[in-house]
Amino acid sequence: MHLCSTVIEPIKALATSQDQHPSFTSAVVTMGSPDRGQEGSSLHLSCAGFNEPPLTVLERDTWELGDTKPPRHLSAAPERALPGLYLSCFDMLVTEDAAPRPEPRKDPEQCPVIDSQGLGLSLGLDGQMEERSLEQVQSLVVGEVLKDIETACKLLNITPDPIEWNAGNVQKWMLWTEHLYRLPQVGKAFQDLNGKDLCAMSEEDFRQRSMQCGDVLYAHLDIWKSAAWMKERCSPGDSKFTGGEELWSEADSFCSGQPIHLWQFLRELLLKPHSYGRCIRWLNKEKGIFKIEDSAHVARLWGIRKNRPAMNYDKLSRSIRQYYKKGIIRKPDVSQRLVYQFVHPV
DNA sequence: CATCAGGAGTCTT
DNA sequence: AAGACTCCTGATG
């Protein structure tokens, strides 16, 4: 499988340009996290394609380090919901190069574009190397997206594909997304919608239900839809996206399995510092010592997971203390507030 | 005041 | 029955 070679230019543009181009669909790669930029090690990618050329442009987005919301303009997505069009750059990533090799692009002013008509660059040796490294970057990006979604699935006990969600799952996802991006609570506006309804909604529908963050929710859902679509499209055994398949199957088994334990939940949060590092983080990962930075937030997330709206840190900490006897969690030797230690660190 | 420790009854799976 | 939830009293910083 080859990447469409014209993806290279957009990535270059990503590194150098902050300008937006009027004729983009939206494909966004950002470093860091919507919630916590400091970790900065993971890539967040989201795209939404129009089905008219130019099909996709990667652009640098304003969703920068430290920002708390995904890019607004992500929402520039198609009104008609064709699964294959949700994420045209994913499309490019997973599609065999069926189209004829494109001509070199002559116009330097032209915005970098993944041309839907199959136009692009023919590459020399350098280009091939670039292509390879770009492929690695994209693989990494997609892998990170899949991992993030996998984690959320585990934590929420929902399936990765939004279309399968019932109304309860939708509410959970909404609550979770609100907390992740620190959005105002608007879940009520989406009550009684199942996943199918949600997926059928346009950005405008989202905006109508929530002026404040409908577009953000729409964009976030778009990522999930795209990932689900990609998962479906990836043939089993395709190891292109590092661990992607395993991650998914892992997530599936987790979702359909036993209820998650609190200690597992905490560990999952700790494994995603770029998403949850603001509320819980390792003090000493080797020794399994962690600190709950935002007790209310962690309790709220746990409450969402367990469908316990009344959950608070008082109750959560009581549950943690039950682990003392069982030898799962203890207080570290030097006891500190909000600091605990896994007895058997990974 | 928030956190911590632990008893005890209830609920959920 | 296990694990978690809930409510509680009392201690600590």
XYZ file of C-alpha atoms (C1' of nucleotides) in Angstrom:
372
model
C 0.000 0.000 0.000
C 1.282 3.440 -0.804
C 0.347 6.759 0.530
C -0.813 9.271 -1.914
C 2.398 11.124 -2.512
C 0.787 14.518 -2.397
C 0.265 14.157 1.296
C 3.863 15.217 1.737
C 3.252 18.777 0.757
C 0.462 19.260 3.226
C 2.676 17.976 6.001
C 5.368 20.432 5.013
C 2.782 23.125 4.981
C 1.749 22.006 8.385
C 5.171 22.759 9.705
C 5.594 26.114 8.058
C 2.300 27.774 7.462
C -0.321 29.018 9.786
C -2.411 30.507 7.082
C -5.715 29.070 6.269
C -6.667 28.504 2.751
C -10.143 29.277 1.574
C -10.595 26.103 -0.365
C -9.702 23.500 2.145
C -11.734 20.701 3.393
C -10.404 20.044 6.782
C -7.635 17.829 7.762
C -5.845 18.775 10.879
C -2.851 17.492 12.645
C -1.906 19.003 15.929
C 0.835 18.189 18.312
C -0.032 17.666 21.904
C -3.431 17.448 23.330
C -6.654 19.296 23.516
C -6.551 18.992 27.204
C -2.950 19.059 28.182
C -0.281 20.278 25.933
C 2.748 19.716 28.081
C 3.102 16.050 27.370
C 3.078 16.868 23.736
C 4.057 13.445 22.556
C 0.981 12.400 20.753
C -0.608 13.587 17.619
C -4.222 14.356 17.292
C -5.638 14.116 13.888
C -8.947 14.914 12.578
C -10.246 15.544 9.161
C -13.464 15.969 7.409
C -13.707 15.994 3.676
C -15.852 17.675 1.137
C -16.534 15.598 -1.858
C -15.473 18.155 -4.334
C -11.949 19.027 -5.315
C -9.610 20.039 -3.924
C -10.401 17.166 -1.692
C -8.100 17.623 1.210
C -5.625 20.081 2.492
C -3.708 19.603 5.634
C -3.467 22.801 7.457
C -2.052 23.997 10.653
C -4.818 24.572 13.031
C -5.380 26.859 15.902
C -5.977 23.930 18.187
C -2.560 24.394 19.635
C -0.791 23.260 22.714
C -2.718 24.140 25.771
C -5.936 24.784 23.986
C -8.883 23.107 25.476
C -11.034 22.573 22.478
C -10.716 20.808 19.191
C -10.609 22.997 16.125
C -13.791 24.763 15.322
C -13.364 24.599 11.631
C -13.274 20.846 11.797
C -16.897 21.178 11.507
C -16.617 22.165 7.894
C -17.775 18.729 6.985
C -20.228 17.386 4.495
C -23.879 17.690 5.211
C -24.619 14.452 3.489
C -23.372 11.638 5.558
C -21.429 9.306 3.358
C -19.175 7.265 5.570
C -16.379 7.191 3.056
C -16.259 10.935 2.978
C -15.998 11.622 6.631
C -12.289 11.489 6.585
C -10.814 11.865 3.227
C -7.277 11.853 4.499
C -7.903 8.601 6.275
C -9.175 7.504 2.958
C -5.878 8.449 1.430
C -4.044 6.593 4.120
C -5.799 3.340 3.692
C -6.446 3.248 -0.014
C -4.258 1.486 -2.467
C -2.947 3.822 -5.077
C -5.430 2.975 -7.705
C -5.267 6.339 -9.345
C -2.632 7.051 -11.986
C 0.544 8.726 -10.785
C -0.008 12.424 -10.761
C 2.001 15.104 -12.474
C 4.395 17.258 -10.492
C 2.668 20.247 -9.113
C 3.764 23.351 -10.942
C 2.090 26.093 -9.051
C 3.901 26.886 -5.820
C 1.110 29.162 -4.730
C -1.409 26.441 -4.881
C -2.489 25.197 -1.559
C -1.182 21.715 -0.854
C -3.865 19.373 -1.856
C -4.656 15.751 -1.985
C -6.266 15.891 -5.321
C -9.388 13.890 -5.663
C -8.714 13.471 -9.318
C -5.534 11.686 -8.575
C -3.178 14.528 -9.370
C -0.042 14.797 -7.362
C 3.711 14.463 -7.419
C 6.030 11.988 -8.955
C 8.870 11.575 -6.573
C 12.580 11.187 -6.855
C 14.768 9.404 -4.337
C 14.380 12.197 -1.838
C 10.698 12.132 -2.387
C 10.550 8.443 -1.737
C 12.375 8.916 1.525
C 10.064 11.729 2.418
C 7.187 9.526 1.516
C 8.411 6.827 3.826
C 8.908 9.104 6.780
C 5.605 10.746 6.097
C 3.991 7.382 6.034
C 5.486 6.751 9.450
C 4.168 10.040 10.750
C 0.725 9.381 9.433
C 0.775 5.887 10.752
C 1.720 7.302 14.125
C -1.004 9.898 13.946
C -3.699 7.430 13.070
C -2.391 5.008 15.629
C -2.646 7.655 18.311
C -6.170 8.528 17.316
C -7.168 4.895 17.464
C -5.493 4.479 20.823
C -7.283 7.507 22.235
C -10.592 6.173 21.087
C -9.760 2.739 22.378
C -9.032 4.175 25.788
C -12.237 6.135 25.819
C -14.116 2.973 24.866
C -12.577 1.108 27.749
C -13.268 3.893 30.166
C -16.819 4.415 29.012
C -17.666 0.835 28.217
C -19.008 1.711 24.798
C -18.288 0.374 21.354
C -15.979 2.374 19.094
C -18.585 2.749 16.395
C -20.985 5.568 17.290
C -23.671 4.125 15.068
C -24.093 1.242 17.484
C -24.644 3.431 20.520
C -27.913 3.501 22.380
C -29.180 6.677 23.976
C -27.321 5.909 27.181
C -24.048 5.447 25.330
C -24.610 8.734 23.543
C -25.136 10.517 26.849
C -22.021 8.946 28.289
C -19.991 9.986 25.294
C -21.394 13.501 25.467
C -20.592 13.821 29.151
C -17.143 12.453 28.605
C -16.411 14.768 25.714
C -17.679 17.708 27.718
C -15.265 16.863 30.484
C -12.383 16.134 28.168
C -12.644 19.477 26.472
C -14.118 21.283 29.449
C -17.231 22.195 27.574
C -20.437 23.382 29.177
C -22.884 20.593 29.820
C -25.235 20.270 26.894
C -26.018 16.579 27.030
C -29.656 17.330 27.718
C -30.007 18.872 24.300
C -29.103 15.495 22.824
C -31.314 13.392 25.018
C -33.205 10.502 23.457
C -30.828 10.330 20.527
C -29.184 7.043 19.771
C -25.955 6.670 17.863
C -27.689 6.296 14.552
C -29.571 9.542 15.056
C -26.427 11.268 16.159
C -24.436 10.095 13.168
C -27.147 11.240 10.807
C -27.041 14.770 12.174
C -25.355 17.541 10.275
C -23.155 20.137 11.866
C -26.044 22.536 11.589
C -28.203 20.113 13.578
C -25.525 20.039 16.249
C -25.348 23.809 16.307
C -29.096 24.071 16.633
C -29.035 21.861 19.686
C -26.067 23.639 21.158
C -24.941 27.011 19.958
C -21.976 26.935 22.299
C -20.276 23.714 21.448
C -22.328 21.897 18.845
C -19.562 22.304 16.336
C -16.969 20.932 18.724
C -19.088 17.928 19.514
C -19.770 17.423 15.853
C -16.066 17.553 15.063
C -15.242 15.146 17.832
C -17.918 12.727 16.710
C -16.556 13.032 13.218
C -13.248 11.653 14.402
C -14.974 8.699 15.970
C -17.069 8.046 12.894
C -14.023 8.207 10.712
C -12.073 5.864 12.909
C -14.934 3.391 12.931
C -15.206 3.636 9.212
C -11.479 3.092 8.941
C -11.597 0.121 11.220
C -14.225 -1.442 9.057
C -12.215 -0.731 5.994
C -8.892 -2.009 7.273
C -8.540 -5.639 6.360
C -7.830 -7.943 9.270
C -4.128 -8.451 9.756
C -3.287 -5.136 8.230
C -0.618 -3.940 10.542
C -0.188 -0.614 8.866
C -1.339 1.356 11.819
C 0.817 0.153 14.595
C -1.249 -2.068 16.751
C -4.457 -0.644 15.465
C -6.167 -3.923 14.870
C -5.041 -5.363 18.160
C -6.129 -2.226 19.892
C -9.545 -2.472 18.432
C -10.044 -6.113 19.195
C -8.726 -5.463 22.661
C -11.164 -2.652 23.034
C -13.995 -4.772 21.737
C -13.337 -7.538 24.182
C -12.991 -5.043 26.961
C -16.224 -3.336 26.071
C -18.201 -6.515 25.969
C -16.576 -7.940 29.069
C -16.854 -7.545 32.791
C -17.352 -4.195 34.455
C -14.163 -2.279 34.900
C -12.642 -2.047 38.357
C -11.788 1.291 39.844
C -8.094 0.489 39.944
C -8.199 -0.461 36.262
C -10.003 2.746 35.492
C -7.398 4.802 37.303
C -4.648 2.970 35.517
C -6.265 3.666 32.161
C -6.407 7.354 32.982
C -2.774 7.276 34.030
C -1.783 5.644 30.762
C -3.165 8.622 28.864
C -1.341 11.573 30.380
C -1.958 13.780 27.380
C -5.687 13.413 27.873
C -6.067 13.002 31.618
C -2.775 14.236 33.025
C -4.527 17.290 34.264
C -6.589 15.288 36.721
C -4.347 12.327 37.515
C -0.662 11.642 36.888
C 2.251 9.481 37.849
C 4.629 10.750 40.482
C 6.753 7.666 40.098
C 5.577 5.308 37.430
C 8.138 2.625 38.276
C 6.914 2.452 41.841
C 3.297 2.892 40.802
C 2.909 6.101 42.776
C 0.330 8.472 41.375
C -1.342 11.675 42.387
C -4.920 12.685 41.870
C -4.572 16.303 40.839
C -8.231 17.078 40.380
C -10.199 14.887 42.730
C -13.569 16.219 41.663
C -12.798 15.661 38.018
C -11.586 12.107 38.493
C -14.647 11.345 40.588
C -16.872 12.796 37.923
C -15.261 10.689 35.218
C -15.679 7.610 37.380
C -19.284 8.578 37.973
C -19.870 8.844 34.257
C -18.293 5.469 33.730
C -20.428 3.833 36.384
C -23.572 5.769 35.718
C -23.382 7.242 39.191
C -24.147 10.923 38.875
C -23.762 11.368 42.636
C -20.208 10.070 42.666
C -17.735 12.298 44.446
C -14.221 12.042 45.706
C -15.332 11.088 49.175
C -16.965 7.962 47.827
C -14.281 7.257 45.280
C -11.580 7.483 47.907
C -13.545 5.132 50.126
C -13.472 2.629 47.289
C -9.746 3.156 46.903
C -9.300 2.491 50.610
C -11.056 -0.822 50.198
C -8.082 -1.777 48.069
C -5.748 -1.432 51.037
C -6.913 -4.733 52.486
C -6.817 -6.419 49.106
C -3.281 -5.329 48.431
C -4.085 -3.541 45.189
C -3.484 0.063 46.205
C -1.892 1.509 49.309
C -0.663 4.794 50.598
C 2.993 5.405 49.784
C 5.545 5.181 52.588
C 5.575 8.940 52.872
C 1.881 9.625 52.942
C 0.734 12.643 50.986
C -2.683 13.991 50.270
C -4.246 12.568 47.128
C -1.247 10.357 46.514
C -1.633 6.599 46.256
C 0.498 3.719 45.131
C -0.248 0.585 43.170
C 1.103 -2.339 45.158
C 2.040 -4.132 41.940
C 3.170 -1.541 39.455
C 3.339 -2.581 35.810
C -12.094 22.823 54.797
C -10.527 18.962 52.167
C -8.662 14.798 52.948
C -8.068 10.446 55.249
C -9.362 6.102 57.736
C -12.450 2.691 58.411
C -17.285 0.720 60.084
C -21.508 -0.702 58.367
C -25.621 -1.211 55.545
C -27.275 -1.273 50.736
C -27.166 -1.992 45.913
C -25.653 -4.037 41.515
C -23.817 -7.457 38.764
C -20.738 -13.218 46.800
C -17.739 -9.584 45.278
C -17.216 -5.096 44.402
C -18.808 -0.766 44.624
C -21.864 2.786 46.547
C -23.480 5.407 50.334
C -23.511 7.384 54.715
C -21.326 7.951 58.706
C -17.960 9.338 62.758
C -13.832 10.938 63.990
C -8.959 12.404 63.118
C -5.514 15.329 60.805
C -3.129 19.239 58.463
